[in-house]
XYZ file of C-alpha atoms in Angstrom:
434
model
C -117.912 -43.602 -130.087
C -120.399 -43.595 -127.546
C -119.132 -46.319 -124.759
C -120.710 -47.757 -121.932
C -117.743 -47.750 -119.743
C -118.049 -43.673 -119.151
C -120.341 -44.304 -117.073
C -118.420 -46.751 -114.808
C -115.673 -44.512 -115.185
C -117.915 -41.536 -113.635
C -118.667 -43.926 -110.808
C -115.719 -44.441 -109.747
C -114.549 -41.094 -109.822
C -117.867 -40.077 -107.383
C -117.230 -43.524 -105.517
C -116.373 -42.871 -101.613
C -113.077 -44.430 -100.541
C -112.213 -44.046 -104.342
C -108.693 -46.007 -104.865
C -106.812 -45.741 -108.160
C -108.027 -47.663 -111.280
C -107.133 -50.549 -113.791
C -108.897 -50.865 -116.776
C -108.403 -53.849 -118.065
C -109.011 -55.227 -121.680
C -107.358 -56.605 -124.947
C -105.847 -54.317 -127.147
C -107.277 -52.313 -129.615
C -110.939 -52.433 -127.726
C -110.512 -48.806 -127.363
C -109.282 -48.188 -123.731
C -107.219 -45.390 -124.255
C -109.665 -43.748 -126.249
C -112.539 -43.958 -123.383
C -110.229 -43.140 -120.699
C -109.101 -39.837 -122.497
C -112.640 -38.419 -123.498
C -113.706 -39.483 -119.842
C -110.487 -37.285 -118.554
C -111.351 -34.411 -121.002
C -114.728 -34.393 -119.904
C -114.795 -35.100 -116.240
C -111.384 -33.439 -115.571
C -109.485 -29.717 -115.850
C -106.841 -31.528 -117.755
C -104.950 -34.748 -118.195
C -101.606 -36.177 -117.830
C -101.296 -38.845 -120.511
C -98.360 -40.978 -119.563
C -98.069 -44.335 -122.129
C -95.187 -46.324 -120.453
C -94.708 -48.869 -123.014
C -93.660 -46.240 -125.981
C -91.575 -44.230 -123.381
C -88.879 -45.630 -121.784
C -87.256 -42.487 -120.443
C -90.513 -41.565 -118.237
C -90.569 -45.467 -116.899
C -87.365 -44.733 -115.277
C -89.234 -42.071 -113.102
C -90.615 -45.361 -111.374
C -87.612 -46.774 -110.944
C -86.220 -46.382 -107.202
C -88.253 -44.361 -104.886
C -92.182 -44.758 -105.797
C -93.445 -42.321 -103.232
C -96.372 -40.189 -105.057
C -94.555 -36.794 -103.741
C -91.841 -37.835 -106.044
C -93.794 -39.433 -108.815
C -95.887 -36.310 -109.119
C -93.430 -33.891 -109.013
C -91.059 -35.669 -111.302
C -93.880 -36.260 -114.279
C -94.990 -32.688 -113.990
C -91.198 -31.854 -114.934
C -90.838 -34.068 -117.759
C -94.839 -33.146 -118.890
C -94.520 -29.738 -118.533
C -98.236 -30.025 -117.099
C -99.712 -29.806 -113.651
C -100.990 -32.769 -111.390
C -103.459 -31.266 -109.531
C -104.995 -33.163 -106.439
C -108.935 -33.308 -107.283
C -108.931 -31.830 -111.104
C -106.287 -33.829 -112.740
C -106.549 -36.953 -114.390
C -103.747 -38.905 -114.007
C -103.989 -41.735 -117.198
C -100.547 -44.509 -116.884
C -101.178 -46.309 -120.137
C -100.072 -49.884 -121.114
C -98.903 -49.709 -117.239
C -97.631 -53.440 -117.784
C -94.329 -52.371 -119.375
C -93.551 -50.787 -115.905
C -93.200 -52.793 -112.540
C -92.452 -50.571 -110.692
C -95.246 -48.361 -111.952
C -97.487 -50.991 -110.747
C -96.389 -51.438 -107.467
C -96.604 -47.214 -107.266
C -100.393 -47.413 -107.135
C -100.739 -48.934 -103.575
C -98.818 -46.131 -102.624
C -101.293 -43.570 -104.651
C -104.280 -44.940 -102.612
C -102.325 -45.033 -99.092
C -100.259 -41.646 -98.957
C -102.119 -39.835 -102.045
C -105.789 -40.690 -102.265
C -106.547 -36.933 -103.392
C -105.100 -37.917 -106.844
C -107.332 -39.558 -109.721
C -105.222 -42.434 -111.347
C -105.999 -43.844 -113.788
C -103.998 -47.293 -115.473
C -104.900 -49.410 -118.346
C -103.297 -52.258 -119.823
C -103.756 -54.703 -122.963
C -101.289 -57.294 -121.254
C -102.142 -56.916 -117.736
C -103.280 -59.921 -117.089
C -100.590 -61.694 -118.839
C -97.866 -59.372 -117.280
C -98.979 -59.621 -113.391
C -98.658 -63.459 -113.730
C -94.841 -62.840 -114.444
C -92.929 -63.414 -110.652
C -91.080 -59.960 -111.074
C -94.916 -57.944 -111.065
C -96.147 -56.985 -107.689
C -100.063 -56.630 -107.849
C -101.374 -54.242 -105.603
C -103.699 -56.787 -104.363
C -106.730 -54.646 -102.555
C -105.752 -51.360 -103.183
C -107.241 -50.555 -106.565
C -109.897 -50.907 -108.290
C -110.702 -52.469 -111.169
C -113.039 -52.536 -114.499
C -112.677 -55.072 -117.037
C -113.543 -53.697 -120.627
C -114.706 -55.459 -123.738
C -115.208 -54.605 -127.534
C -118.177 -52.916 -128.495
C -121.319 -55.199 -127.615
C -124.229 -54.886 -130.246
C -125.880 -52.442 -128.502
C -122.475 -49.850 -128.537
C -122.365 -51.037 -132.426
C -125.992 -50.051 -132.936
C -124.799 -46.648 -131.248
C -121.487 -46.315 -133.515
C -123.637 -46.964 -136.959
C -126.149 -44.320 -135.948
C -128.919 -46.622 -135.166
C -129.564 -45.514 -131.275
C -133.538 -45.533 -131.950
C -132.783 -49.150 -133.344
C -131.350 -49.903 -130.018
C -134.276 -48.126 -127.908
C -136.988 -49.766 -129.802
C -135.128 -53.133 -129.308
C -135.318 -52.490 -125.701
C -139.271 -51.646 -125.584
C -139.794 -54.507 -127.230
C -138.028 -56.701 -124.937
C -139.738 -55.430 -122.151
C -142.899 -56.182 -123.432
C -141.570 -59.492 -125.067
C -143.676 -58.520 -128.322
C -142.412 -59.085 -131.487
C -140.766 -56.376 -133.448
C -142.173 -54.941 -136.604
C -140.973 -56.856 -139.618
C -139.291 -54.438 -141.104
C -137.204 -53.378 -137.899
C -136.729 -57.401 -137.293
C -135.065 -57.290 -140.973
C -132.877 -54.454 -140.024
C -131.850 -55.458 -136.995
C -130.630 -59.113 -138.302
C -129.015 -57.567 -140.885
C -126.722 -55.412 -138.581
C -126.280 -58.444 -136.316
C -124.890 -59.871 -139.466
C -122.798 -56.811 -139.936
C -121.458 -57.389 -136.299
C -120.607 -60.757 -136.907
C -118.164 -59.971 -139.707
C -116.620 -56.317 -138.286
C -116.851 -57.395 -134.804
C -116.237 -54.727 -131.771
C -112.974 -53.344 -132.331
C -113.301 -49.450 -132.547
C -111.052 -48.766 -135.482
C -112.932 -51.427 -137.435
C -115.733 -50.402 -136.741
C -115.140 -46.612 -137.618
C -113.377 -48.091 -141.096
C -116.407 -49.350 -141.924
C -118.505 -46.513 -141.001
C -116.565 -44.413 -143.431
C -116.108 -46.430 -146.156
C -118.979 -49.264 -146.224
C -116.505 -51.927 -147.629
C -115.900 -55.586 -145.865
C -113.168 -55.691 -148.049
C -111.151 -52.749 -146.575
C -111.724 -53.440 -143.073
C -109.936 -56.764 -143.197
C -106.759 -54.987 -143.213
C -107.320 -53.482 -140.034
C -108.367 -56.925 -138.582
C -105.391 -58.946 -139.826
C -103.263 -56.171 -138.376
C -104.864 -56.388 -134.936
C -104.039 -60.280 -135.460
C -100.309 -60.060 -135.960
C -100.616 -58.187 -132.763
C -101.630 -60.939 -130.724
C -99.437 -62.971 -132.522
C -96.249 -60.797 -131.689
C -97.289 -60.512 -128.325
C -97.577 -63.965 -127.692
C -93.655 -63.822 -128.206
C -93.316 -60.681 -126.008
C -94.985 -61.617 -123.128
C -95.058 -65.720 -122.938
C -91.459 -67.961 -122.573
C -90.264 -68.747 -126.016
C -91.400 -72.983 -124.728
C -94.458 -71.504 -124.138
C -95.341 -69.506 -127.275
C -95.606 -72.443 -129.963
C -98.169 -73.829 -127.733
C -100.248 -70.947 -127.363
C -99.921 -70.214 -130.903
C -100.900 -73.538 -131.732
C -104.173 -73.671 -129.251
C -104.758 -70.052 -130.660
C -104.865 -71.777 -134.130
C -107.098 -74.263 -133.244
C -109.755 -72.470 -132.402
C -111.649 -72.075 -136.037
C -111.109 -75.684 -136.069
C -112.629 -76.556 -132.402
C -115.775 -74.244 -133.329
C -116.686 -75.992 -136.433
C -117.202 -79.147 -134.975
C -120.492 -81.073 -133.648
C -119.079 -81.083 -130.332
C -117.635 -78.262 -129.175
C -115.623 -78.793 -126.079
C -112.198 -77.920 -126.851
C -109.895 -80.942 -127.445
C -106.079 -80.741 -127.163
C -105.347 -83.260 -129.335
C -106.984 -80.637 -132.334
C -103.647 -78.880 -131.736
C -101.456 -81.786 -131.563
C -101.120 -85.619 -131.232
C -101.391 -86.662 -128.499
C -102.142 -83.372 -126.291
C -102.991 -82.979 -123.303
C -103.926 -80.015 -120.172
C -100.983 -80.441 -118.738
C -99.159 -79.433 -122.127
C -101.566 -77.484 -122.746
C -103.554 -75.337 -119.868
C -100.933 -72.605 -119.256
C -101.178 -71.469 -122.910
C -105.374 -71.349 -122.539
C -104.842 -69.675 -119.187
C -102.766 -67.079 -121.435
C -105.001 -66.893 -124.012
C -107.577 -65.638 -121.830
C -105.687 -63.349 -119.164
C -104.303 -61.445 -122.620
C -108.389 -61.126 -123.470
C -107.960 -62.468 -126.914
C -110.393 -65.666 -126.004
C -113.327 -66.496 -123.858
C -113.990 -69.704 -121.867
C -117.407 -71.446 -121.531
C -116.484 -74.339 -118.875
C -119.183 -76.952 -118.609
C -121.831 -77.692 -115.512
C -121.642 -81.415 -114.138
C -125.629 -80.209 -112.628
C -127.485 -77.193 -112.627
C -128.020 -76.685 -108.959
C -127.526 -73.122 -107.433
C -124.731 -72.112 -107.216
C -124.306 -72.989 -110.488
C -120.091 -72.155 -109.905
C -120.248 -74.804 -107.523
C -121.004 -77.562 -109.980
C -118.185 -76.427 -112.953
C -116.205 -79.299 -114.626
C -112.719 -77.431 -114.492
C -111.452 -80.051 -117.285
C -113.888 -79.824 -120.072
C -115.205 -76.383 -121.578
C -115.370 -74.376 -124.913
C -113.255 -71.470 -125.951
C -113.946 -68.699 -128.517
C -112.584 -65.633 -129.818
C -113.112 -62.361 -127.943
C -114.301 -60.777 -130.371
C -116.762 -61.998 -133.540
C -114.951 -59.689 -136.439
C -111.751 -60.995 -134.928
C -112.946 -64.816 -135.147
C -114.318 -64.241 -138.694
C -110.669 -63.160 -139.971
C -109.063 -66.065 -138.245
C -110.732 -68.621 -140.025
C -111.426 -67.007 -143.293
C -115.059 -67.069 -143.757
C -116.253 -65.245 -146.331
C -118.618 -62.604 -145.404
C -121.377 -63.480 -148.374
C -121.938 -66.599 -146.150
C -122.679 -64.331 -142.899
C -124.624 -62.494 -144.851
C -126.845 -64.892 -146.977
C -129.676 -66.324 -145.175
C -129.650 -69.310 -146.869
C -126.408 -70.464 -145.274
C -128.099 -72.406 -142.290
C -126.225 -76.261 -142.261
C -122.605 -75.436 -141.805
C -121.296 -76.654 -138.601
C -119.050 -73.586 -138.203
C -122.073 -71.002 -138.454
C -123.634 -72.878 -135.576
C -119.895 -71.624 -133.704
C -120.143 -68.401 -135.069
C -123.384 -67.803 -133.286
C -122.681 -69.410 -130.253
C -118.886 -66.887 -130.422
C -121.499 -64.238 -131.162
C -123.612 -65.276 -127.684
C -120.855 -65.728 -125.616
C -119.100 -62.310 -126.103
C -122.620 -60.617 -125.663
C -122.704 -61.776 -122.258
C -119.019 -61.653 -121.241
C -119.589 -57.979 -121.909
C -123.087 -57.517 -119.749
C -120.814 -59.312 -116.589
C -122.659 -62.897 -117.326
C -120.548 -65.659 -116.330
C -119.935 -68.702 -118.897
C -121.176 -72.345 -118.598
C -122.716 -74.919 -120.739
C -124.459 -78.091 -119.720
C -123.915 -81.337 -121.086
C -125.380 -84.851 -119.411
C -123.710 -87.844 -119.308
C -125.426 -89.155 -122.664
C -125.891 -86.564 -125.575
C -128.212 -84.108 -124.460
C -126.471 -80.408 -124.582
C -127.293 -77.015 -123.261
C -125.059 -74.229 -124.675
C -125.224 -71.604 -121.940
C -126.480 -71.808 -118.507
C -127.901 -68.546 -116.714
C -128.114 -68.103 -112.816
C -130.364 -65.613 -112.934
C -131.639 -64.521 -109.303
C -132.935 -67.984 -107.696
C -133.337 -69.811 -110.979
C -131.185 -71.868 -113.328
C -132.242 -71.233 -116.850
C -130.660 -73.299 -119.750
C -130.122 -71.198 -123.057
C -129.954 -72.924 -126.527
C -128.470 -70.645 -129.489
C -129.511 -71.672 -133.210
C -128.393 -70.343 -136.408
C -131.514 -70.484 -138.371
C -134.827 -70.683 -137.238
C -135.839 -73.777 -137.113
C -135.312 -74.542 -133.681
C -136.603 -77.954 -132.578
C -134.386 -79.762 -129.777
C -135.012 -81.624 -126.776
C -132.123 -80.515 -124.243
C -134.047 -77.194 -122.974
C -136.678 -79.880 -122.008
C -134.931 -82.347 -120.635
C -133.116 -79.929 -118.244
C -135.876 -77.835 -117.368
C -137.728 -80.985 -116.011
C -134.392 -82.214 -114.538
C -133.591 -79.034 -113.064
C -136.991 -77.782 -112.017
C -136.296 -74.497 -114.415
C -138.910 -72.061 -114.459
C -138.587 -71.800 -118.207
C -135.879 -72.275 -121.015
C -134.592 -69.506 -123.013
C -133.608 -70.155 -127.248
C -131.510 -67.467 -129.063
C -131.962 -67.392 -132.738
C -133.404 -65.292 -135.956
C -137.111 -65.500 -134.549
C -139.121 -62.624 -133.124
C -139.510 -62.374 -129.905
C -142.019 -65.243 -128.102
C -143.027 -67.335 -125.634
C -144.002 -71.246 -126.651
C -144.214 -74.092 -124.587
C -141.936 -72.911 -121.728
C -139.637 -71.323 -124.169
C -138.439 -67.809 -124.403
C -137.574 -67.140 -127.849
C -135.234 -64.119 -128.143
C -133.632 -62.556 -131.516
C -130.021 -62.381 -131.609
C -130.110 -58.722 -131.655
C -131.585 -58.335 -128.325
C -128.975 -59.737 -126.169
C -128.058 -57.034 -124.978
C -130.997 -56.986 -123.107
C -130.426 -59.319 -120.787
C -128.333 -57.224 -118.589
C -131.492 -55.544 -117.082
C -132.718 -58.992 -116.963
C-alpha cells in the first residue's frame, strides 16, 4: 500500500547530520511493512533484525554495545553484509531490547556511516519503564499513524478520487454530486474498516464487513494482552477499565472524559497513569480542552479536562459493537454515539496530518469541538453528523476570539456561509496544505 511515510523515510535518509531512526506507532499500522519496501527500494539490501521474536540475537546487545561489535556480530548470525552507506539496518519491535536502545547513541556518535533504522509498537510504553535508557538527542524520530482517508482512497484504487478532492479544495467549489456520493460513501467505508493495513487489504479482497471483523477483534486482544505485558499487574485493571470506557464516554452529550464512567468514585489520580498509557502505546488519542483561544493556543490547555478516542475509527467501531448498516444508512442522524464516531473520525484525521488536539468549551454551555492554530489565527472547528448544521458556538467564539472565520465539518459540499467554512468529511485530509 502506497504510504505517506516513504517519503519521510527518504528524507531522512538524504537529511545532513542524519542520526539513526525511531518509528514510532501502534501495532499493526503497518511499520514494518513501510520500513522494508523503503529498505528494498532505497537500499542494496537489508538486515531485518525483529528483537522481540528473537531472543538469541537480543543477547548480541547484551554487554559491549560498541557498533564495531554490533555489526560484526549480526552479520555472523545473518549471514548478510552491513555495509556503511548501502545497507539498511531495520531493529524491529526494538522495545524488547534495552540494551538495543541504548546502542543507537552509540550508532550516531562512533558509526554515523550506518543507516538504522528502529521501530516499535510499545515504545512509548517501554521507555517510561526506569530500566530503558532513551537516547535522548541522538536520534531521530517519526511518529506513524493508520492509514488517513487519503492513504485509504489510495489502497481502494480511488487515487483520482483523492486528486479531484484536492482540486476542489483548493478552489473551495463544490464537488460534482455524483463524486460527493462516492466520496461519503467511502468515508463511511473508513469509518467501519478503519486504517489498519491488514484490514484494509481483507476488505479489498473480499468486499465483506463481516470478514474483516475477525481481523479487528484480533488486533483488540492485542492491546488487551499487552496491557498485561507492558503495564504493573495494579496498573492493568485500570487501564483496561478506562480502555473500556471509552464507547461509553463517546456516546454521551458531553464528551469530556469522566473517571467516574469507569468506576465509583474515580478519580486522575487513580486514574491518569493508565490514560497516559493508553496513549504512549498509540491505541487512543487525547483532545484536552482550551480555558481561551489566545495564541499560543498550548498556552491556554486545561491539563484536567479533555476527550479521548480510539486511534483508529475501524478499531473504535469493533469496540463498541456498532453495527455497520447504521454507518452506512444515511438516515441514522440522532444517535448520540454517531455524533462520537465523527468527531473519533476528525480527530485521527488530524493526529495523522501533525495537527495538535484541543476543544473549547466556556464556562456556560457553549462548545467548540476542535480548535486550529493555524498561522496567526485561532479558528474554532465544529464536526456534525448530518447536515443540518445550525449551532451558535462557532459564533460566539469567533466574536469572542476575534477569528477570522469558523470552520464546520460535516456531509455538505464544500462552502462558504456567513463566516463559515463548510468542509465534507472526506476532505480532511486537506488541511495539511492548509
Amino acid at each position: 500500500m502506497k504510504r505517506k511515510v516513504f517519503n519521510q523515510l527518504v528524507a531522512w535518509k538524504n537529511k545532513q547530520g542524519r542520526m539513526p531512526l525511531i518509528v514510532n506507532g501502534a501495532r499493526q499500522i503497518g511499520k514494518t511493512f513501510s520500513i522494508s519496501e523503503f529498505g528494498e527500494n532505497e537500499f542494496a539490501n537489508t538486515v531485518y533484525i525483529n528483537l522481540e521474536t528473537n531472543p538469541d540475537i537480543r543477547q548480541i546487545f547484551e554487554g559491549d554495545i560498541s557498533p564495531a561489535r554490533i555489526v560484526r556480530l549480526l552479520e555472523s548470525s545473518t549471514n548478510m553484509r552491513i555495509i556503511e552507506g548501502e545497507t539498511l539496518l531495520f531493529l524491529d519491535e526494538i522495545q524488547a531490547s534495552e540494551r538495543a536502545l541504548t546502542s543507537l547513541k552509540y550508532f550516531c556518535e562512533q558509526a554515523p556511516q550506518y543507516y538504522v533504522v528502529a521501530a516499535g509498537s510499545l515504545l512509548g510504553v517501554a521507555i517510561n519503564r526506569e530500566k530503558y535508557s532513551f537516547p535522548v538527542g541522538k536520534i531521530d524520530e517519526i511518529n506513524m499513524f493508520p492509514l488517513d482517508f487519503e492513504e485509504f482512497l489510495w489502497a481502494m484504487d480511488r487515487e483520482m478520487l483523492a486528486d479531484e478532492i484536492k482540486i476542489h479544495f483548493a478552489e473551495f467549489k463544490p464537488m460534482p454530486e455524483i463524486l460527493h456520493k462516492q466520496a461519503l460513501e467511502l468515508y463511511n467505508y473508513y469509518c467501519i474498516i478503519g486504517g489498519m493495513p491488514a484490514v484494509i487489504n481483507d476488505f479489498r479482497q473480499k468486499q465483506s464487513f463481516l470478514t474483516i471483523k475477525d481481523l479487528q477483534n484480533r488486533i483488540l486482544n492485542e492491546y488487551i494482552a499487552d496491557m498485561s505485558k507492558y503495564a504493573k499487574p495494579a496498573t492493568t485493571a485500570k487501564i483496561y477499565g478506562c480502555y473500556k470506557s471509552i464507547p461509553t464516554q463517546l456516546a454521551k452529550e458531553n464528551k469530556k472524559f469522566q473517571y467516574k464512567i469507569v468506576q465509583k468514585g474515580g478519580t486522575a489520580t487513580l486514574f491518569g497513569e493508565a490514560i497516559e498509557w493508553l496513549l504512549l502505546a498509540g491505541i487512543t488519542l487525547k483532545n484536552q480542552r482550551l480555558e481561551h483561544g489566545f495564541i499560543p493556543i498550548k498556552a491556554y490547555q486545561n491539563l484536567s479536562d479533555f476527550k479521548l478516542y480510539m486511534g483508529d475509527t475501524g478499531m473504535l467501531t469493533m469496540h463498541s459493537g456498532l453495527p455497520a448498516q447504521m454507518l452506512l444508512s444515511s438516515s441514522v442522524t440522532d444517535n448520540t454515539f454517531m455524533g462520537g464516531m465523527a468527531e473519533n473520525f476528525v480527530a485521527q484525521q488530524l493526529a495523522a496530518i501533525k495537527i495538535p488536539l484541543f476543544y473549547w468549551k466556556s464556562e456556560d454551555t457553549a462548545e467548540v469541538d476542535f480548535v486550529l492554530q493555524i498561522g496567526i489565527d485561532v479558528v474554532p472547528v465544529e464536526v456534525k453528523k448530518g447536515v443540518h448544521t445550525r449551532s451558535t458556538s462557532l459564533a460566539m467564539f469567533v466574536k469572542k476570539y476575534k477569528s477570522p472565520y469558523a470552520i464546520r465539518i460535516s456531509q455538505k459540499h464544500f462552502g462558504f456561509e456567513n463566516n463559515i467554512k463548510s468542509i465534507p468529511f472526506y476532505a480532511l485530509f486537506c488541511l495539511n496544505n492548509y
